[in-house]
mmCIF file of C-alpha atoms and ligand atoms in Angstrom:
data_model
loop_
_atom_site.group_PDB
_atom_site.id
_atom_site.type_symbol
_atom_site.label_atom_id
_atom_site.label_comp_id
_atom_site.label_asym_id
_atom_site.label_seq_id
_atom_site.Cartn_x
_atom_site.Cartn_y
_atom_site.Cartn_z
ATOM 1 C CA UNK A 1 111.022 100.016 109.551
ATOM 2 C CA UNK A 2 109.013 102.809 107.341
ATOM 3 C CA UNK A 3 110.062 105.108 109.787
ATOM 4 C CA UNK A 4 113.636 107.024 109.291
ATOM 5 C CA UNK A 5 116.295 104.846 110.453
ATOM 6 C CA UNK A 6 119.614 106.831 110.444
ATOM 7 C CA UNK A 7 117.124 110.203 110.978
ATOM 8 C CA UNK A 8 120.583 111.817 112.684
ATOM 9 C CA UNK A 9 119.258 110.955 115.855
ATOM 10 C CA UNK A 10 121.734 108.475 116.843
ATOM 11 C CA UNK A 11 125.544 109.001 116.063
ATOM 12 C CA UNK A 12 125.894 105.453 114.737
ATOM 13 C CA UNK A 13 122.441 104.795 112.777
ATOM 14 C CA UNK A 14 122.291 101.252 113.398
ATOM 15 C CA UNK A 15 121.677 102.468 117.164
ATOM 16 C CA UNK A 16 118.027 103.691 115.710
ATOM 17 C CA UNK A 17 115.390 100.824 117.643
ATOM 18 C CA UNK A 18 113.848 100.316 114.321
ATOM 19 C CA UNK A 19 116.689 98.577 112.750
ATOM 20 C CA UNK A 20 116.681 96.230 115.917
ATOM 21 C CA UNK A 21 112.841 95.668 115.538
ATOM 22 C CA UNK A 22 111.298 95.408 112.055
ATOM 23 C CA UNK A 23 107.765 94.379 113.501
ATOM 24 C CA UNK A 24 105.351 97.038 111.378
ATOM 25 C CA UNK A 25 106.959 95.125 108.493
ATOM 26 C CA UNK A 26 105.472 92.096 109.462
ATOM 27 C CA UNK A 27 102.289 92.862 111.070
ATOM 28 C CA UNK A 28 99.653 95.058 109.212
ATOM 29 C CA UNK A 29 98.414 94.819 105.563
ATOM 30 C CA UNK A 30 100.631 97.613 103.674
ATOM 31 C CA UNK A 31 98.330 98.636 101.060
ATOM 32 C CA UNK A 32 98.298 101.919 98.685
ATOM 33 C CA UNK A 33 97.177 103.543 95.674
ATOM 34 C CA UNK A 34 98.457 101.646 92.512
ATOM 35 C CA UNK A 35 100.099 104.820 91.026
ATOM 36 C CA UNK A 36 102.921 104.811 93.046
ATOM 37 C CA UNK A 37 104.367 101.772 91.423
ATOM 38 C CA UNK A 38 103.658 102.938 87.935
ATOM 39 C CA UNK A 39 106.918 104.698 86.750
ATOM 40 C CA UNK A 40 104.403 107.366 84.333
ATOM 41 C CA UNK A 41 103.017 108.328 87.670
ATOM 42 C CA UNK A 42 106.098 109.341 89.416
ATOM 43 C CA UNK A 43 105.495 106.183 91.474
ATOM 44 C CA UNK A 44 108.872 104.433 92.668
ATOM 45 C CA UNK A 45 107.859 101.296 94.354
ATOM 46 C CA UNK A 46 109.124 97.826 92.265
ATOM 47 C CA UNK A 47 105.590 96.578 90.837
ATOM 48 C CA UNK A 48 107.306 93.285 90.964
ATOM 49 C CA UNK A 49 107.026 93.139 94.860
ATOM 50 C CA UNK A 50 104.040 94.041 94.790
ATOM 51 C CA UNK A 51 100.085 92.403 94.328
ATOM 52 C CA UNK A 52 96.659 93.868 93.175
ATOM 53 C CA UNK A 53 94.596 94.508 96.385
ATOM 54 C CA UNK A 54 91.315 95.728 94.240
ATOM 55 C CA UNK A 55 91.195 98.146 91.433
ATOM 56 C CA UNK A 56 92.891 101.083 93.307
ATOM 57 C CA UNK A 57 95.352 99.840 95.406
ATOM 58 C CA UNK A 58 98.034 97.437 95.462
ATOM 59 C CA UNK A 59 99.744 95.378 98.875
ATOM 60 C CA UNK A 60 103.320 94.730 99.047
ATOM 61 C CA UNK A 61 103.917 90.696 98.749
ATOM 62 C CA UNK A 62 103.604 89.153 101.741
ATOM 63 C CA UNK A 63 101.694 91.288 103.896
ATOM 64 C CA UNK A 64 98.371 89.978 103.084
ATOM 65 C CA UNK A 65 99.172 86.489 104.386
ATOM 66 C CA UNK A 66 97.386 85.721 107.977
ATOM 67 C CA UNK A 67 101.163 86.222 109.300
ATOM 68 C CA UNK A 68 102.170 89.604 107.431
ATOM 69 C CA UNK A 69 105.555 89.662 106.687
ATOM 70 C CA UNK A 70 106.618 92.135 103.579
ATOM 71 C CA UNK A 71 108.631 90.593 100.877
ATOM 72 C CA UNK A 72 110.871 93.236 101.243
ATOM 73 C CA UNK A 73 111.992 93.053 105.083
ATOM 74 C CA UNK A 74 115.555 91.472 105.475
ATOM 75 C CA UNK A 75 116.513 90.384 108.593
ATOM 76 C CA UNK A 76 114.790 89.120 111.832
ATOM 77 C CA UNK A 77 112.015 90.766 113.775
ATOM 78 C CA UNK A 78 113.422 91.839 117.342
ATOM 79 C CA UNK A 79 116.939 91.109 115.891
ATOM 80 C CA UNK A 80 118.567 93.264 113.300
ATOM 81 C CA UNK A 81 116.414 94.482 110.311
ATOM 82 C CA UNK A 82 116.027 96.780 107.089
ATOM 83 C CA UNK A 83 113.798 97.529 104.069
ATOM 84 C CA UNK A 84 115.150 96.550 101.503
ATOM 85 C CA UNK A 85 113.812 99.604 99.170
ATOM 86 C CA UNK A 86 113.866 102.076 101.935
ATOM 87 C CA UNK A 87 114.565 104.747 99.499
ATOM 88 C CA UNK A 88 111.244 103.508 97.331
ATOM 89 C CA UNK A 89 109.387 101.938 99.988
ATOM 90 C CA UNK A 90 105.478 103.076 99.558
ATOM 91 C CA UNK A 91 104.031 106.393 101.283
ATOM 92 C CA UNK A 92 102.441 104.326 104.318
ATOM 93 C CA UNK A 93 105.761 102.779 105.221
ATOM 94 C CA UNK A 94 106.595 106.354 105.412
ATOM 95 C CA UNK A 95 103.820 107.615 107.409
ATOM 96 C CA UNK A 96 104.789 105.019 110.373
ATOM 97 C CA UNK A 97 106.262 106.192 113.213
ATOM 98 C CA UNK A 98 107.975 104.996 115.992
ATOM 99 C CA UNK A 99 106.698 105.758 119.601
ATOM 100 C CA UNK A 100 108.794 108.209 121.235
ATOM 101 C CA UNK A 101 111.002 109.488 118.511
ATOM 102 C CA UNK A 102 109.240 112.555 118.874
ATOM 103 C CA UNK A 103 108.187 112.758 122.202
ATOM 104 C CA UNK A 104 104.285 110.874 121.963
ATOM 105 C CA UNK A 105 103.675 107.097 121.737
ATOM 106 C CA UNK A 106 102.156 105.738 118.189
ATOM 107 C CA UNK A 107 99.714 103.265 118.536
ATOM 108 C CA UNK A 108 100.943 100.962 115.381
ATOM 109 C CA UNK A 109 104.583 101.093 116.786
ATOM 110 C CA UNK A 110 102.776 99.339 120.358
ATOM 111 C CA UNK A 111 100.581 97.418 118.427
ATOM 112 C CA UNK A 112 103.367 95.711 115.995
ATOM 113 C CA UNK A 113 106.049 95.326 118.594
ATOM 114 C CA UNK A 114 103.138 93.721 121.386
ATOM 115 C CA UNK A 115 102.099 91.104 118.362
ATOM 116 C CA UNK A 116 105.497 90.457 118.154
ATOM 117 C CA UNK A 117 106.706 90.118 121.981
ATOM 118 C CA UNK A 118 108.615 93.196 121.860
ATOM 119 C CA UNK A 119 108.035 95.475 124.567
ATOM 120 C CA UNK A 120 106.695 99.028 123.441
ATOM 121 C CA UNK A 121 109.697 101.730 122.959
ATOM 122 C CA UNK A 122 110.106 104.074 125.629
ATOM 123 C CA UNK A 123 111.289 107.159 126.170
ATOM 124 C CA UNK A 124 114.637 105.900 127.277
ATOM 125 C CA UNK A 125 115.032 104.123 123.846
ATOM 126 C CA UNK A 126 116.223 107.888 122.880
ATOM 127 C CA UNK A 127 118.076 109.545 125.379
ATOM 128 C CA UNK A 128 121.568 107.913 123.639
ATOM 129 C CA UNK A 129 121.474 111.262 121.683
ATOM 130 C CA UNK A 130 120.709 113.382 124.764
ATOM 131 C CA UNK A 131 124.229 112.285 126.102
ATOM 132 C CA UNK A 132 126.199 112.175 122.946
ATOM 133 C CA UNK A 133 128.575 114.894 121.974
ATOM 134 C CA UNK A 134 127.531 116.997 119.685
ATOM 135 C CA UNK A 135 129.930 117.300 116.678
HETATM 136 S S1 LIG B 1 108.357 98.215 102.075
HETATM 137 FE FE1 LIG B 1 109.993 98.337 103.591
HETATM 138 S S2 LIG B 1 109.219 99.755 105.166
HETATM 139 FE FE2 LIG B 1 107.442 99.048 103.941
HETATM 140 S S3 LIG B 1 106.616 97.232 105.022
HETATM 141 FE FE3 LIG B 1 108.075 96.509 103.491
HETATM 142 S S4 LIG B 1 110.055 96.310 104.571
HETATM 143 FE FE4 LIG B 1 108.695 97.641 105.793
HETATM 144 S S1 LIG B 2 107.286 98.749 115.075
HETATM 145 FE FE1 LIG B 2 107.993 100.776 115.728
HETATM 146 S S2 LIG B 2 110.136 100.494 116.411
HETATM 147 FE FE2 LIG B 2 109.523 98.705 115.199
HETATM 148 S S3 LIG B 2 110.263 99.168 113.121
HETATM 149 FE FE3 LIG B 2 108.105 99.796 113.258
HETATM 150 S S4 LIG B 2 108.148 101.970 113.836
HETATM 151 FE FE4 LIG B 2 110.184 101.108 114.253
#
């Protein structure tokens, strides 16, 4: 789900397998720097879902538990999913990407989706766009 749902790639954005998936969001530990949730700092993420990791960085609720799941995931894992502050969602939700998109397979995207009995995207997972008309 930090990837780019609705990235153009698909002409009806809830086609995009990350809205149908939602596993990264409930797998790993999504820590960062505590400045981007501090509003002085330019940082846009709500403090409130968030939790002090250690003096640098903060985790967003939920993901720290021995069964991640972010505080800010709606929806159900393999079923139909979104961030719910997609537009201010921290710079590691960002920096996920899902395998394929782009042409190379991303190790978290097979790692989340295997923990969560998903099967890992394949290259067929985008070819809708390949046979949709452009325009
Ligand atoms: S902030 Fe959004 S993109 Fe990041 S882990 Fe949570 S639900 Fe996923
Ligand atoms: S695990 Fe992969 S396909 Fe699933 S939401 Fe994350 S990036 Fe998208």
């Amino acid at each position: 789900m930090g990837c780019a749902p609705g990235g153009a790639r698909f002409p009806d954005p809830m086609d995009h397998p990350c809205l149908r998936c939602g596993a990264c969001c409930a797998f790993f530990r999504v820590a960062f720097h505590w400045s981007e949730a501090e509003a002085f700092m330019g940082g846009v993420v709500p403090v409130e879902l968030t939790e002090p990791l250690d003096p640098h960085r903060l985790v967003m609720r939920g993901t720290q538990a021995r069964r991640p799941h972010c505080v800010a995931l709606h929806g159900e894992v393999g079923s139909t999913t979104s961030c719910g502050i997609y537009e201010r969602r921290p710079s590691v939700c960002r920096e996920v990407q899902p395998s394929w998109e782009n042409g190379v397979a991303h190790a978290q995207c097979e790692r989340a989706r295997i923990g969560h009995g998903l099967a890992p995207l394949q290259p067929a997972d985008w070819t809708l766009s390949d046979s949709a008309p452009v325009g």
